[in-house]
CSV table of C-alpha atoms in Angstrom, one decimal:
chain,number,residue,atom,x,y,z
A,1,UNK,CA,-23.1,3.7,-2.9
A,2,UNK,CA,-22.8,0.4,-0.7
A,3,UNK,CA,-21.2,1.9,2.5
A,4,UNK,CA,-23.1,-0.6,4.6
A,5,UNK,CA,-19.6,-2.2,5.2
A,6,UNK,CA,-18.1,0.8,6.6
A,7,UNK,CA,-20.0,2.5,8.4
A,8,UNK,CA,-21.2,1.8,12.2
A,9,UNK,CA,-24.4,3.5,11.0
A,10,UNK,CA,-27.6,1.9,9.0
A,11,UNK,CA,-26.8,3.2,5.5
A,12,UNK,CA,-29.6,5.0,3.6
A,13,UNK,CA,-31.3,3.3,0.9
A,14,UNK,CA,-30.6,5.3,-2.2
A,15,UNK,CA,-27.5,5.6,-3.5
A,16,UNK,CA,-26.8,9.9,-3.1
A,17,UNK,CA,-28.1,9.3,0.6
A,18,UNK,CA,-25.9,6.9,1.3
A,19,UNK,CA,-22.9,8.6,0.1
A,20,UNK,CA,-23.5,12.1,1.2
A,21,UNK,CA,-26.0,11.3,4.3
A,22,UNK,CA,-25.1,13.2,7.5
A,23,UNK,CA,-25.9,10.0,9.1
A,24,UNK,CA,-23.6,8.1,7.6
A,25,UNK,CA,-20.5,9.7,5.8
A,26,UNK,CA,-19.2,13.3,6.5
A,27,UNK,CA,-17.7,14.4,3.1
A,28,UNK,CA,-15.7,17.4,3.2
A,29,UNK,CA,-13.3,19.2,0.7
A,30,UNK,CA,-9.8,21.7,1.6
A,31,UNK,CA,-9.5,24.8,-0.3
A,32,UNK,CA,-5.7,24.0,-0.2
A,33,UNK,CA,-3.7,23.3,-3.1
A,34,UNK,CA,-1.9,19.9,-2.0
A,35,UNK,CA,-5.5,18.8,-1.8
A,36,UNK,CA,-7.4,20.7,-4.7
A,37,UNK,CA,-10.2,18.7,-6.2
A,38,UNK,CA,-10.2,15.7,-3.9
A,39,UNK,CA,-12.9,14.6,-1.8
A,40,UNK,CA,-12.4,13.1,1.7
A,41,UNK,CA,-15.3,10.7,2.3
A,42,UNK,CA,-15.7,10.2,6.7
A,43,UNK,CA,-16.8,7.5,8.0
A,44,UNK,CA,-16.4,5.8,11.0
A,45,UNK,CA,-16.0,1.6,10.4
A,46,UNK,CA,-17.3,-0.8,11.9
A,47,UNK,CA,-14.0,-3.2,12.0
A,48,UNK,CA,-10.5,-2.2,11.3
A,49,UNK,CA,-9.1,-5.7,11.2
A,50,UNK,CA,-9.4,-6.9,7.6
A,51,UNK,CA,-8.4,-10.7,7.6
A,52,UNK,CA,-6.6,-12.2,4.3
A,53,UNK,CA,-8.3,-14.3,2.3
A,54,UNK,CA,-7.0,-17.5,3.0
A,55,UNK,CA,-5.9,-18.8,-0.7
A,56,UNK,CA,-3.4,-15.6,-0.6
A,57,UNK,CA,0.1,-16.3,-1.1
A,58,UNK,CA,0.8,-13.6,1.2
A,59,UNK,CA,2.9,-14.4,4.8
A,60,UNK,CA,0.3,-12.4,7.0
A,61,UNK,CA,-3.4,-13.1,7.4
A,62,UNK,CA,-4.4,-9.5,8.9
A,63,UNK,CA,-4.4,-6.0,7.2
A,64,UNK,CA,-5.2,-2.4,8.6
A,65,UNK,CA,-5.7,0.0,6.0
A,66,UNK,CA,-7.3,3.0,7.6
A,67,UNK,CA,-7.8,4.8,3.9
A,68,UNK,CA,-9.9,3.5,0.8
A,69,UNK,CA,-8.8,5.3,-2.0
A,70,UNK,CA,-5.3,6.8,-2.4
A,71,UNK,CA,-3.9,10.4,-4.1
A,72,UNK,CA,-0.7,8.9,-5.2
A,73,UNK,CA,-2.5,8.1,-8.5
A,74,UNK,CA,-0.6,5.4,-9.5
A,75,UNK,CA,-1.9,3.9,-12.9
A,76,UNK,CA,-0.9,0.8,-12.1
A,77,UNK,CA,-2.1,0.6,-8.8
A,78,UNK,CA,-4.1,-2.8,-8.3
A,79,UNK,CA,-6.3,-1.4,-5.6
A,80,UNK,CA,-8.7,0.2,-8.1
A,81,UNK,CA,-11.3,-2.4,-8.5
A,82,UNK,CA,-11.9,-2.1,-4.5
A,83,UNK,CA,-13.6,1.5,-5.1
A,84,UNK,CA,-16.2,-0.5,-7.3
A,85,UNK,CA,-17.6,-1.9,-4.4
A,86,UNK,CA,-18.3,1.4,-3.1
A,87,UNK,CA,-19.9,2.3,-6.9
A,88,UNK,CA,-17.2,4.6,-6.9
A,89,UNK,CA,-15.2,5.3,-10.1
A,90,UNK,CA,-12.1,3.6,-10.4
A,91,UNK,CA,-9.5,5.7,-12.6
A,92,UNK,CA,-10.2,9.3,-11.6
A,93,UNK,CA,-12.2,8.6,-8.4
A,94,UNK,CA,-10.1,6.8,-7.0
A,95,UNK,CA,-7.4,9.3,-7.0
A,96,UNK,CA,-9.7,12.1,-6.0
A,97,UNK,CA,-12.5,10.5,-3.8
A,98,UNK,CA,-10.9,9.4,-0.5
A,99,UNK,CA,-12.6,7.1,2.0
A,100,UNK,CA,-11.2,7.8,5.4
A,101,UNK,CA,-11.9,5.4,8.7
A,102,UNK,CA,-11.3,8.5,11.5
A,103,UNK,CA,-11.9,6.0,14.2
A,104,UNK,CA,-9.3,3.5,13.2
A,105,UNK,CA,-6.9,4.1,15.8
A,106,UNK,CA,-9.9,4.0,18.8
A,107,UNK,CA,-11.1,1.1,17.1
A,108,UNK,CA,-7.9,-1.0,16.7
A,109,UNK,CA,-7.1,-0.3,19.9
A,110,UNK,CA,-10.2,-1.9,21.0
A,111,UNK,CA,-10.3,-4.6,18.7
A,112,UNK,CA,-6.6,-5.5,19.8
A,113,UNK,CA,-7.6,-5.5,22.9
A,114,UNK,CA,-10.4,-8.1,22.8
A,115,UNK,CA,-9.6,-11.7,24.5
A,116,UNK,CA,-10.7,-13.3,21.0
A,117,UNK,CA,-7.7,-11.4,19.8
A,118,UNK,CA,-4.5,-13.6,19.4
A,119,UNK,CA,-1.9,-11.0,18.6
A,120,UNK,CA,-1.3,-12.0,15.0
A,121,UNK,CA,1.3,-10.0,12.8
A,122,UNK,CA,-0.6,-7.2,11.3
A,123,UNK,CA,0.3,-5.5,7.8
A,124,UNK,CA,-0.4,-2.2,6.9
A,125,UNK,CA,-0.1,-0.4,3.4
A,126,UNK,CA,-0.9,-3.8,2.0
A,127,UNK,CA,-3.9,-2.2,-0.2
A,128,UNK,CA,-3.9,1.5,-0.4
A,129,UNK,CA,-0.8,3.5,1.4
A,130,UNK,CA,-1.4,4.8,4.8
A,131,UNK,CA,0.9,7.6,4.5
A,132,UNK,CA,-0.6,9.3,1.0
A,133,UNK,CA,-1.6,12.8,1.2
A,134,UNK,CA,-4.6,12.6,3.3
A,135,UNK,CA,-2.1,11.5,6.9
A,136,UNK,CA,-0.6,14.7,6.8
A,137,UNK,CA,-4.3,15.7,7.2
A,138,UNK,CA,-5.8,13.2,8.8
A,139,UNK,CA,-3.0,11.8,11.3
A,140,UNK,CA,-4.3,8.4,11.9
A,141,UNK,CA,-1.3,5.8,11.6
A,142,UNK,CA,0.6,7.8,14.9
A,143,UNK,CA,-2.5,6.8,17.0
A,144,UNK,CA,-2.3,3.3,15.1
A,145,UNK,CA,1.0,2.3,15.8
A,146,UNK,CA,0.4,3.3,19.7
A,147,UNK,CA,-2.1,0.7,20.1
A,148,UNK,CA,0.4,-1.8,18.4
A,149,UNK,CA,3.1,-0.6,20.5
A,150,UNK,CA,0.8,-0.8,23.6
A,151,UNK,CA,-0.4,-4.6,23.2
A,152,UNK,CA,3.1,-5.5,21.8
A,153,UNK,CA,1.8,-6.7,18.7
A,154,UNK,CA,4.0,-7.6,15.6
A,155,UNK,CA,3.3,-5.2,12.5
A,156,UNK,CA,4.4,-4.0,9.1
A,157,UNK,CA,4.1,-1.4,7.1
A,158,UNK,CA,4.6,-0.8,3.2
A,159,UNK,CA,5.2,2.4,1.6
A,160,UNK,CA,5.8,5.4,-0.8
A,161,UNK,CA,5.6,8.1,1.3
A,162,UNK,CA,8.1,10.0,3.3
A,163,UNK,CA,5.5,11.2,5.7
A,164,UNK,CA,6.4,7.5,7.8
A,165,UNK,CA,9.6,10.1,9.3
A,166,UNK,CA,7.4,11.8,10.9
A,167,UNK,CA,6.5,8.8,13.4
A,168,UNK,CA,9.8,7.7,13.5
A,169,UNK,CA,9.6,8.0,17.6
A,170,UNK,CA,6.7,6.0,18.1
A,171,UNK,CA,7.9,3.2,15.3
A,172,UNK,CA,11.1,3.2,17.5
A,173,UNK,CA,9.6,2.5,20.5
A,174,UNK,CA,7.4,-0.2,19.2
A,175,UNK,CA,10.2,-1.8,17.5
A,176,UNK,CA,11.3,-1.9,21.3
A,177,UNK,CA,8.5,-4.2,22.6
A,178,UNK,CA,8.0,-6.2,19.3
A,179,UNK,CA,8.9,-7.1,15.8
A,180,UNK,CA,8.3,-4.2,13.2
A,181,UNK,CA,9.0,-4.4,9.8
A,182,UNK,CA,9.2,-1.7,7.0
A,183,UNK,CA,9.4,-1.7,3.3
A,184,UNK,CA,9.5,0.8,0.7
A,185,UNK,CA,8.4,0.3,-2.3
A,186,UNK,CA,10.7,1.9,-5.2
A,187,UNK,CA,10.3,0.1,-8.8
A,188,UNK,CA,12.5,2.7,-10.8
A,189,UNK,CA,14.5,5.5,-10.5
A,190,UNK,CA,14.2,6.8,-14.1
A,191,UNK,CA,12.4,10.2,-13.5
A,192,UNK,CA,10.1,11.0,-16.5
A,193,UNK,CA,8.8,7.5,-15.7
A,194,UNK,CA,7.9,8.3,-12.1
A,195,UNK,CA,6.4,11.7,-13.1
A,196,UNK,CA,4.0,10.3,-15.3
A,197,UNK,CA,2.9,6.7,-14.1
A,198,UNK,CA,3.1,7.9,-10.0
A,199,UNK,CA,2.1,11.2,-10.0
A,200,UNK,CA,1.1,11.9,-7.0
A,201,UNK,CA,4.1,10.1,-4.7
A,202,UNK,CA,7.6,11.6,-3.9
A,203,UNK,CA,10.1,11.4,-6.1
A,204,UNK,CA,12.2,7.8,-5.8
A,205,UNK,CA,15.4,9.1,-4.7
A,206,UNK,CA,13.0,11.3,-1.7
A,207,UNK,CA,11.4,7.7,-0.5
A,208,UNK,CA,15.7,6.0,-0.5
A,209,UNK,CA,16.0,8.8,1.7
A,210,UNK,CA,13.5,7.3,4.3
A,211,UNK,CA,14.9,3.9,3.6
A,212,UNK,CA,18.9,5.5,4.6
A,213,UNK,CA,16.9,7.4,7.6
A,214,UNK,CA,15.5,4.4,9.6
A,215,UNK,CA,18.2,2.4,8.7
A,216,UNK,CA,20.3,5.6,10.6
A,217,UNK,CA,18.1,4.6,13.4
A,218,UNK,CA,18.3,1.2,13.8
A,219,UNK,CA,14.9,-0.1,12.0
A,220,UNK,CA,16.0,-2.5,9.1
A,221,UNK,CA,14.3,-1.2,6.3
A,222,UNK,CA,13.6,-3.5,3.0
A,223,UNK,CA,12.7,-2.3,-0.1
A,224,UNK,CA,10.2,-3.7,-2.4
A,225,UNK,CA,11.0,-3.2,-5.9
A,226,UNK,CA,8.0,-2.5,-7.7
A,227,UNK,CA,6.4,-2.6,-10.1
A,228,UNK,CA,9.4,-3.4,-12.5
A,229,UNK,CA,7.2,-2.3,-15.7
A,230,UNK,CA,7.8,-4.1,-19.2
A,231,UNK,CA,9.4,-2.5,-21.9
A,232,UNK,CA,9.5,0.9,-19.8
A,233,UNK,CA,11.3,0.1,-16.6
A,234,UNK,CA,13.3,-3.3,-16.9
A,235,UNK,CA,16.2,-2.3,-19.4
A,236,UNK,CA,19.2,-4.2,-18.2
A,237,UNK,CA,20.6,-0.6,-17.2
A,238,UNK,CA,17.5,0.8,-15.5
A,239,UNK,CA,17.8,-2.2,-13.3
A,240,UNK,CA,21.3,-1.9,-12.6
A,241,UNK,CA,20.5,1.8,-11.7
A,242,UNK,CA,17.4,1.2,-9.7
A,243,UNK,CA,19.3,-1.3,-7.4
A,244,UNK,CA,22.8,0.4,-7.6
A,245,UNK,CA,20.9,3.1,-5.8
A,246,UNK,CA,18.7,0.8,-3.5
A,247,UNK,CA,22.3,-0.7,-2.2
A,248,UNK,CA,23.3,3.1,-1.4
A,249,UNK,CA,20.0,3.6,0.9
A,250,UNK,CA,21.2,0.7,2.6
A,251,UNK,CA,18.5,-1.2,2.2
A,252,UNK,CA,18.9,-4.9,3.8
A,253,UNK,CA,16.7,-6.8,1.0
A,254,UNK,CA,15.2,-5.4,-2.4
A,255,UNK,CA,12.3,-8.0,-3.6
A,256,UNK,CA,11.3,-7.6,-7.5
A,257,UNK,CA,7.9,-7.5,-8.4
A,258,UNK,CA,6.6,-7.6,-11.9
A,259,UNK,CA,4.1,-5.4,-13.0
A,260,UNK,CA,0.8,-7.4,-12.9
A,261,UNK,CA,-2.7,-5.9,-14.2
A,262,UNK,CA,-5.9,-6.8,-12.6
A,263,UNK,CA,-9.6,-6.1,-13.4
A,264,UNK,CA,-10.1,-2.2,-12.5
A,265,UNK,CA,-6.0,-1.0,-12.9
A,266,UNK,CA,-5.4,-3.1,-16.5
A,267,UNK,CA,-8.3,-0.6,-18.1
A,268,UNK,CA,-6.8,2.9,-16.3
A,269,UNK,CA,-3.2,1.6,-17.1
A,270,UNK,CA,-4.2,0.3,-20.8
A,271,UNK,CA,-5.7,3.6,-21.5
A,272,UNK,CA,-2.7,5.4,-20.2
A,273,UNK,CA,-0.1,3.6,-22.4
A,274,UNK,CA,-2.5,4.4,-25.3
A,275,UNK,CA,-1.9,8.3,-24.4
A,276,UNK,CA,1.8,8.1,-23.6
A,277,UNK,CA,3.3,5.3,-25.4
A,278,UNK,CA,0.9,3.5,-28.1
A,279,UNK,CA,3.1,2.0,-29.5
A,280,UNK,CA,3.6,-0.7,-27.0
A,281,UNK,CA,-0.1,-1.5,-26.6
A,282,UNK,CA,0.0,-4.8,-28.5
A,283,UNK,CA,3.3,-5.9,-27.3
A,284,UNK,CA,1.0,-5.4,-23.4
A,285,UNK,CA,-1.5,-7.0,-24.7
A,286,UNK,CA,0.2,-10.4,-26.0
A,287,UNK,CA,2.2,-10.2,-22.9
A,288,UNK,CA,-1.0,-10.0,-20.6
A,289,UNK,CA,-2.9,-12.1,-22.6
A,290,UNK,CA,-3.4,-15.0,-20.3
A,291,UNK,CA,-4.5,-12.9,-17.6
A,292,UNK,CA,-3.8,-10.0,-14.5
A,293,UNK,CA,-0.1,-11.9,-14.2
A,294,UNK,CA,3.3,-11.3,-16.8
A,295,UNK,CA,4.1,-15.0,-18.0
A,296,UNK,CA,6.6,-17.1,-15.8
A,297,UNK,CA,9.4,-16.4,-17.8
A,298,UNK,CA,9.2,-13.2,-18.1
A,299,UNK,CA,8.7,-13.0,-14.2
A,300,UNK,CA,12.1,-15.3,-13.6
A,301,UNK,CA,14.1,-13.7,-15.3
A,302,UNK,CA,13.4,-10.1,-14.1
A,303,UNK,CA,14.1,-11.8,-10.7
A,304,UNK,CA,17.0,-13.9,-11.9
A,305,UNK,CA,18.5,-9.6,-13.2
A,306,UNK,CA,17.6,-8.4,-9.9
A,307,UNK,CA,19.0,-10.6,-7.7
A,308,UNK,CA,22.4,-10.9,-9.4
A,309,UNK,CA,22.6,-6.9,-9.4
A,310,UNK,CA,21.6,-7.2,-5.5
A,311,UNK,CA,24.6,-9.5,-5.2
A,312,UNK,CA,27.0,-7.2,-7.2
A,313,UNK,CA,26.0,-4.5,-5.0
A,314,UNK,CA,26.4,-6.5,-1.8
A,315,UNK,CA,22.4,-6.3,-1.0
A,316,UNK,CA,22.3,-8.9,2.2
A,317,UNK,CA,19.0,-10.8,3.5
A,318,UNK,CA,16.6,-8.8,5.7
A,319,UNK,CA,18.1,-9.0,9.2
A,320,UNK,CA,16.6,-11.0,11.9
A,321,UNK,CA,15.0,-8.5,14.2
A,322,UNK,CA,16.4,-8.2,17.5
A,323,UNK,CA,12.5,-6.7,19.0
A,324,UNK,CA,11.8,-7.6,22.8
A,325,UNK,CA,8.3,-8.4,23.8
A,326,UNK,CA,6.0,-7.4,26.3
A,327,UNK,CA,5.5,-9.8,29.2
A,328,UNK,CA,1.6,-10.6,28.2
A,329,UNK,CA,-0.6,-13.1,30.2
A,330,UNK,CA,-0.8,-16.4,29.1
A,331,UNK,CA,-4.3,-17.8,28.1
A,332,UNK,CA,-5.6,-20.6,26.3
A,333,UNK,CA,-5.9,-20.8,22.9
A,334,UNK,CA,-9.9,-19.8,21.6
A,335,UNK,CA,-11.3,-20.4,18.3
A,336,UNK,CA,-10.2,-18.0,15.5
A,337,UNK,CA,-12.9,-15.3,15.2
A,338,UNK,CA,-15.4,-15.5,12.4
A,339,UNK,CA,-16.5,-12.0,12.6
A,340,UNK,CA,-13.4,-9.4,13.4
A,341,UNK,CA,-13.3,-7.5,9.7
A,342,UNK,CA,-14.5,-7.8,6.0
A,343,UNK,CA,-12.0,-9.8,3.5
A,344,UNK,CA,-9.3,-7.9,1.8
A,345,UNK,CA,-7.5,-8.2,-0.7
A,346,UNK,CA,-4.1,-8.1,-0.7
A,347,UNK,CA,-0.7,-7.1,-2.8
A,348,UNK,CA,-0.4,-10.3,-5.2
């Protein structure tokens, strides 16, 4: 198992001592039954910073994601191929075998606080989500958003779970000193949909709850729309649904994403529309054939549906923050730093 990349210690040279080695991961199970059969992996990274590679279409160059891994089991979920660079399994084992950074708050708060640093706009929830299952355990993104809060750095976070209430204090005091953004991402509302392609996430109408919640509080909350999933999610009336009840949330922006399928989630999402609904695996696979992406057209007009419904509905813009900063000393400008974090990959 490469964990080389992870870890601040010298991993071992065969591939069970480098996953299970005292020296360099600390695997532990809970006999509990909200985490029954998953496997927490330890380890304590070397970086926490994880810059974007730079042919991204993405409008942030750094990401935090404090988890590898993630238990809401989505079958779509395009994070999947980045457990095969741990030679962990991708379907299963990535649903069940949890890599966990329990330094990343220490370490972010250090890495923020080096003078290479330049206070870039971080994004978190970008690859894996940081409030899954294991925060409730592992309470990492509370020490996380401190640091940000503390250096009065810009941040945003993307998400499915309703565990993000829980920090609601500290998000409103960093959203105080600096710009914070939050998004959560909701691509249906049809329920036997969500039961069987997110299994592990709460329900949609629970995560429009969290979206009506900050909004309560003052922290504009967007929601990202995805994945709008062909032939099982983007009937004219599940749209109209979907965003009727994004407009109720009081959501300031919904953005449409098309399911896309890349290397890693295409095989665990093929092989689950054989189980559950064979009969639309050639229609997927003339629709995918060109690659990861839905075809232009098909991607347009989903968008062109969406964004008329959002208009019906009187969905505005995202509102311009209105986030104070922290007086910080002025200093010159220094080269960007080759070195602060592995690349990651990132949501499209």
């Amino acid at each position: 198992m490469r964990w080389d990349n992870l870890s601040d210690h010298p991993a071992a040279t065969t591939a069970d001592a480098a996953l299970f080695g005292a020296d360099a991961v600390t695997t532990r199970t809970f006999d509990t039954p909200e985490f029954r059969g998953i496997t927490f992996h330890e380890v304590r990274a070397r970086s926490v910073l994880n810059r974007v590679p730079g042919a991204s279409r993405m409008p942030f160059e750094w990401t935090v994601n404090p988890y590898r891994g993630c238990t809401h089991a989505c079958v779509y979920c395009f994070a999947r191929k980045t457990h095969s660079y741990l030679d962990l399994d991708t379907g299963l084992g990535f649903d069940s075998q949890i890599v966990v950074k329990v330094n990343a708050p220490e370490l972010l708060r250090r890495q923020l606080a080096s003078p290479r640093w330049q206070g870039a706009h971080v994004a978190m929830g970008t690859n894996v989500d940081c409030y899954q299952r294991a925060e409730g355990r592992y309470q990492l993104m509370p020490g996380i958003i401190a640091a940000l809060r503390d250096h009065a750095n810009p941040f945003s976070i993307l998400t499915k779970g309703t565990l993000i209430l829980r920090d609601l204090d500290p998000l409103l005091q960093a959203a105080e000193v600096t710009d914070v953004g939050i998004s959560v991402s909701v691509g249906f509302t049809d329920q036997e949909l969500w039961r069987t392609v997110e299994p592990g996430t709460p329900a949609p109408e629970r995560r429009l709850d969290v979206v009506r919640t900050l909004t309560d509080h003052g922290i504009g909350c967007g929601v990202l729309m995805a994945p709008v999933i062909p032939f099982l999610g983007d009937h004219p009336d599940q749209l109209r649904a979907t965003v009727r009840a994004i407009a109720a949330s009081g959501a300031t922006s919904v953005t449409p994403l098309v399911l896309h399928l890349r290397p890693g989630a295409r095989e665990w999402f093929m092989a689950w529309l054989g189980r559950y609904h064979p009969h639309l695996t050639r229609r997927y696979e003339r629709l995918y054939a060109d690659g990861a992406y839905a075809p232009k057209w098909y991607q347009r007009r989903i968008t062109r549906q969406v964004h008329e419904l959002a208009d019906e509905f009187g969905i505005g813009p995202a509102r311009g923050g209105g986030s104070r900063r922290l007086a910080v000393p002025s200093r010159a400008p220094e080269p960007r730093p080759s070195d602060q974090g592995p690349t990651q990959l990132t949501l499209l």
